Structure formats: C-alpha cells, structure tokens
Amino acid sequence: MRILVVGAGAVGGYFGGRLIEAGRDVSFLVRPRRAAELAAYGLVIKSPHGDIHIQQPQTVCEHEIIAPFDLVLLSCKAYDLDEAVGAFAPAVGPHTTIVPLLNGMRHLDTLDRAFGGQRTLGGLCTIVVGLNPRREIVQQHPLQSLVLGARAGQESEQARSVLDVMTGCGFDAAVSSDVVQDMWEKWVFLGTLAASCCLMRAPMGDIVAVLGGRDFAVAVSEECRAIAVAAGHPPRAEFVARRMSLLTEEGSSFAASMLRDVEAGHRVEADHVIGDLIARGYALSVAAPLLRIAYTHLKVYEHRTARRGDGGK
C-alpha cells in the first residue's frame, strides 16, 4: 500500500516515521522548507518507545504528485486544510482512502465536498508530541494510539485494509464501530482543555489548585458535554469519569497544545476546536458563555499577532 502522509510535523512525522520504521511505503507531502530540512538532517523522533533517525525520507511537494496513492493520512493543522486539499488532490484516485487526524468535526465537511463522503473515514489520534528547536519530533508521553472507522458505523473493508497496514508499526491502532462518537468525545475533552488552558494561560494542575479553578474546569466541560448531547453524541459515562479525572488532577502539568502555540506566538485552531463547537451549540439552542469568553480571548490573540505581523511562526 502506497501511503501519503500530508505534513511531516509532530503528528504526521511521528506516525509516518513509525510506519517507515516498520517497512511501509510512505511519502510525506511537505512544503519546500520542510523538504529541505528532511533532506539535510533526516526525520528524527525522540520517544520513550525508542528513537528513530530516518535518513532522507521520501518527500513530495505540491505539483510533484504524479500518481494516486492508496492511503492519504491527513495530519495538517485545521487552518491549513483548504491549502492541503488542493495540494494532495492529485493523490486521490478511484480507490484512495483518506484518514484525517484533525481536531473537531468541521474538516469532514470540507473533505466530503472535495472528494465525496465514500473516500473519507473517521479518524483520531491520541499522542503528545511537538517539534523542538532542532525540528526533531519529541514525544512527551508514552501514550500513542490511532483509531479509525467508517463514519456510518458499519463494518468497512476500507477501515480493515488501513488497520492491516498499521498493525505492528509501534503504536496502538484500532478500528472503531462508532468512530464519530469517539471523535465527538475527543472534541469535548479537547474543547474543555483548550478553552480552560488558553483562557487561564496555565496547565490544568495550576487551574484546579486555586479557589474556583476546579469548578471553572467542570463548568467548561459541562458546556462542551451539553453541545455533544444536543448533537446526538452524549459522552459515555466511562469517558466522562476518565477524562474529568485527568482534567482535575492536582499537580498536573497537563496542558493543551493550543496553549503552547499561544505562548510561542504561533497560529491556533480557535475556529475549529472552539468556534465550531460554539456554532453547533448555538444552532441547537445550547448556550456556552464560558466557551464564548475563551473563544473571544483567542480571537483577540489572533488579531494582535496578525496586526504585529508575527502570526503563523
């Protein structure tokens, strides 16, 4: 199976690197700057599960794709999706499967409009990774999983074929019978985490350590949960208990990657993670005042970075 990983940043680089390590046929669709970095220094992964250094991984840039791929693993940031769709469109043939690992749900509408719903599976990953100043991929926590499945919920030969190629590649991979529910649950968790950390500019341990902090985090979570319930995807009790325990753990350094982006002056997925959640809640008559405050806070941040001309570092 020929695999195109769209993006060789933290997430795409990690899973693509593990696939290469296991002998899979992987190419990365990257911008010229990243292609030059990979050609010069290789793909470097620092991980509790073992480091990897892949010399000169296969890369392609926009307009260099000359034949369809069997699988497109989409790992770009949501704000880059429209540009990415145009870049990888030549890789999508009659039998291509697309597995997106983006946050939220809005990207599914974009992919369906571009390629039709039959090509795109649901997908999500759980991993804590980032790029260090040397542009190496650093995994900060041992957790690493990738879940995919047909969005209609039925058994899917597409999903099984993708699982086959991902099995034995050094990370947990699974097919879900209700991947859309899984994606909504992750969205509820991520919306809570991103809104809380970015509004308070602190990891969760610091938030719950102060008077009112725990109540605030629980209230944000309840707003996210209420939107999911109204949308027909109430989070399961096991998920709520497990995630709330993580969000309210005392002394935790757990924080949203969006907070790290804000602290570094980078672009953020405010519209896709929080804004779209608010919009769906509004359409279903669900108020979300705390999410709205967090969203406004992030939009002010975006406005200021754009005005200074240093956004998108």
GROMACS .gro file of C-alpha atoms in nm, residues 70-239:
model
  170
   70ASP     CA    1  -0.375   0.404  -0.178
   71LEU     CA    2  -0.395   0.587   0.155
   72VAL     CA    3  -0.377   0.955   0.246
   73LEU     CA    4  -0.307   1.014   0.615
   74LEU     CA    5  -0.404   1.375   0.678
   75SER     CA    6  -0.222   1.535   0.970
   76CYS     CA    7  -0.207   1.904   0.888
   77LYS     CA    8  -0.343   2.178   1.114
   78ALA     CA    9  -0.708   2.258   1.052
   79TYR     CA   10  -0.629   2.615   0.940
   80ASP     CA   11  -0.410   2.468   0.661
   81LEU     CA   12  -0.677   2.226   0.539
   82ASP     CA   13  -0.800   2.418   0.234
   83GLU     CA   14  -0.445   2.459   0.105
   84ALA     CA   15  -0.368   2.095   0.183
   85VAL     CA   16  -0.674   1.969  -0.007
   86GLY     CA   17  -0.557   2.143  -0.321
   87ALA     CA   18  -0.205   2.007  -0.276
   88PHE     CA   19  -0.295   1.640  -0.223
   89ALA     CA   20  -0.594   1.623  -0.462
   90PRO     CA   21  -0.380   1.460  -0.739
   91ALA     CA   22  -0.302   1.178  -0.493
   92VAL     CA   23  -0.671   1.083  -0.467
   93GLY     CA   24  -0.773   0.821  -0.719
   94PRO     CA   25  -1.076   0.589  -0.754
   95HIS     CA   26  -0.956   0.358  -0.476
   96THR     CA   27  -0.785   0.604  -0.241
   97THR     CA   28  -0.883   0.609   0.127
   98ILE     CA   29  -0.843   0.929   0.330
   99VAL     CA   30  -0.792   0.911   0.706
  100PRO     CA   31  -0.794   1.255   0.871
  101LEU     CA   32  -0.640   1.305   1.215
  102LEU     CA   33  -0.757   1.665   1.260
  103ASN     CA   34  -0.933   1.800   1.565
  104GLY     CA   35  -1.304   1.877   1.575
  105MET     CA   36  -1.552   1.779   1.304
  106ARG     CA   37  -1.561   2.061   1.050
  107HIS     CA   38  -1.286   1.911   0.837
  108LEU     CA   39  -1.518   1.623   0.740
  109ASP     CA   40  -1.749   1.864   0.558
  110THR     CA   41  -1.454   2.009   0.367
  111LEU     CA   42  -1.324   1.666   0.265
  112ASP     CA   43  -1.669   1.542   0.164
  113ARG     CA   44  -1.721   1.843  -0.060
  114ALA     CA   45  -1.382   1.791  -0.223
  115PHE     CA   46  -1.376   1.412  -0.261
  116GLY     CA   47  -1.713   1.265  -0.166
  117GLY     CA   48  -1.806   1.101   0.160
  118GLN     CA   49  -1.725   0.748   0.046
  119ARG     CA   50  -1.349   0.814   0.041
  120THR     CA   51  -1.305   0.960   0.389
  121LEU     CA   52  -1.306   0.756   0.707
  122GLY     CA   53  -1.339   0.898   1.055
  123GLY     CA   54  -1.013   0.914   1.245
  124LEU     CA   55  -0.846   1.044   1.557
  125CYS     CA   56  -0.518   1.002   1.738
  126THR     CA   57  -0.409   1.039   2.098
  127ILE     CA   58  -0.048   1.142   2.134
  128VAL     CA   59   0.156   1.420   2.298
  129VAL     CA   60   0.428   1.532   2.057
  130GLY     CA   61   0.596   1.851   1.948
  131LEU     CA   62   0.887   1.987   1.748
  132ASN     CA   63   1.194   2.102   1.938
  133PRO     CA   64   1.414   2.392   1.818
  134ARG     CA   65   1.615   2.146   1.605
  135ARG     CA   66   1.289   2.046   1.431
  136GLU     CA   67   1.308   1.700   1.582
  137ILE     CA   68   0.985   1.528   1.685
  138VAL     CA   69   0.972   1.478   2.061
  139GLN     CA   70   0.714   1.251   2.222
  140GLN     CA   71   0.643   1.379   2.572
  141HIS     CA   72   0.419   1.095   2.696
  142PRO     CA   73   0.418   0.720   2.620
  143LEU     CA   74   0.052   0.724   2.511
  144GLN     CA   75   0.020   0.674   2.134
  145SER     CA   76  -0.292   0.549   1.961
  146LEU     CA   77  -0.470   0.588   1.630
  147VAL     CA   78  -0.837   0.500   1.583
  148LEU     CA   79  -1.029   0.491   1.255
  149GLY     CA   80  -1.353   0.360   1.117
  150ALA     CA   81  -1.640   0.405   0.876
  151ARG     CA   82  -1.848   0.703   0.977
  152ALA     CA   83  -2.175   0.515   0.918
  153GLY     CA   84  -2.069   0.267   1.184
  154GLN     CA   85  -2.086  -0.049   0.976
  155GLU     CA   86  -1.804  -0.296   0.908
  156SER     CA   87  -1.577  -0.144   0.647
  157GLU     CA   88  -1.328  -0.316   0.419
  158GLN     CA   89  -1.161   0.023   0.378
  159ALA     CA   90  -1.100   0.051   0.750
  160ARG     CA   91  -0.981  -0.309   0.780
  161SER     CA   92  -0.730  -0.258   0.498
  162VAL     CA   93  -0.589   0.051   0.668
  163LEU     CA   94  -0.570  -0.129   1.002
  164ASP     CA   95  -0.379  -0.415   0.841
  165VAL     CA   96  -0.106  -0.181   0.718
  166MET     CA   97  -0.085  -0.001   1.054
  167THR     CA   98  -0.070  -0.310   1.269
  168GLY     CA   99   0.276  -0.387   1.403
  169CYS     CA  100   0.410  -0.037   1.348
  170GLY     CA  101   0.498   0.051   1.706
  171PHE     CA  102   0.176   0.231   1.803
  172ASP     CA  103  -0.171   0.120   1.905
  173ALA     CA  104  -0.411   0.108   1.607
  174ALA     CA  105  -0.775   0.006   1.612
  175VAL     CA  106  -1.096   0.014   1.411
  176SER     CA  107  -1.391   0.166   1.595
  177SER     CA  108  -1.752   0.062   1.540
  178ASP     CA  109  -1.860   0.418   1.632
  179VAL     CA  110  -1.577   0.645   1.529
  180VAL     CA  111  -1.796   0.955   1.506
  181GLN     CA  112  -1.887   0.911   1.874
  182ASP     CA  113  -1.516   0.873   1.951
  183MET     CA  114  -1.441   1.192   1.761
  184TRP     CA  115  -1.710   1.384   1.947
  185GLU     CA  116  -1.579   1.262   2.281
  186LYS     CA  117  -1.228   1.372   2.194
  187TRP     CA  118  -1.371   1.708   2.086
  188VAL     CA  119  -1.549   1.752   2.419
  189PHE     CA  120  -1.225   1.678   2.602
  190LEU     CA  121  -1.010   1.895   2.377
  191GLY     CA  122  -1.258   2.183   2.383
  192THR     CA  123  -1.254   2.177   2.762
  193LEU     CA  124  -0.875   2.155   2.779
  194ALA     CA  125  -0.805   2.423   2.517
  195ALA     CA  126  -1.064   2.670   2.648
  196SER     CA  127  -0.950   2.627   3.009
  197CYS     CA  128  -0.575   2.639   2.950
  198CYS     CA  129  -0.580   2.924   2.697
  199LEU     CA  130  -0.819   3.143   2.893
  200MET     CA  131  -0.625   3.095   3.217
  201ARG     CA  132  -0.284   3.072   3.042
  202ALA     CA  133  -0.191   2.777   3.263
  203PRO     CA  134  -0.182   2.396   3.272
  204MET     CA  135  -0.473   2.218   3.438
  205GLY     CA  136  -0.285   2.150   3.763
  206ASP     CA  137  -0.238   2.523   3.822
  207ILE     CA  138  -0.601   2.596   3.737
  208VAL     CA  139  -0.751   2.342   3.979
  209ALA     CA  140  -0.504   2.444   4.252
  210VAL     CA  141  -0.677   2.778   4.312
  211LEU     CA  142  -1.013   2.861   4.466
  212GLY     CA  143  -1.279   2.824   4.197
  213GLY     CA  144  -1.045   2.662   3.946
  214ARG     CA  145  -1.190   2.313   3.966
  215ASP     CA  146  -1.545   2.450   3.942
  216PHE     CA  147  -1.443   2.650   3.636
  217ALA     CA  148  -1.297   2.345   3.460
  218VAL     CA  149  -1.605   2.137   3.539
  219ALA     CA  150  -1.833   2.414   3.410
  220VAL     CA  151  -1.642   2.441   3.080
  221SER     CA  152  -1.661   2.063   3.043
  222GLU     CA  153  -2.035   2.071   3.104
  223GLU     CA  154  -2.085   2.327   2.828
  224CYS     CA  155  -1.894   2.105   2.584
  225ARG     CA  156  -2.084   1.798   2.701
  226ALA     CA  157  -2.421   1.972   2.661
  227ILE     CA  158  -2.341   2.058   2.298
  228ALA     CA  159  -2.245   1.698   2.226
  229VAL     CA  160  -2.567   1.575   2.389
  230ALA     CA  161  -2.777   1.812   2.179
  231ALA     CA  162  -2.592   1.696   1.867
  232GLY     CA  163  -2.687   1.334   1.942
  233HIS     CA  164  -2.349   1.222   2.076
  234PRO     CA  165  -2.368   1.222   2.457
  235PRO     CA  166  -2.028   1.130   2.603
  236ARG     CA  167  -2.028   0.787   2.763
  237ALA     CA  168  -2.002   0.764   3.141
  238GLU     CA  169  -1.665   0.588   3.133
  239PHE     CA  170  -1.522   0.861   2.911
   0.00000   0.00000   0.00000
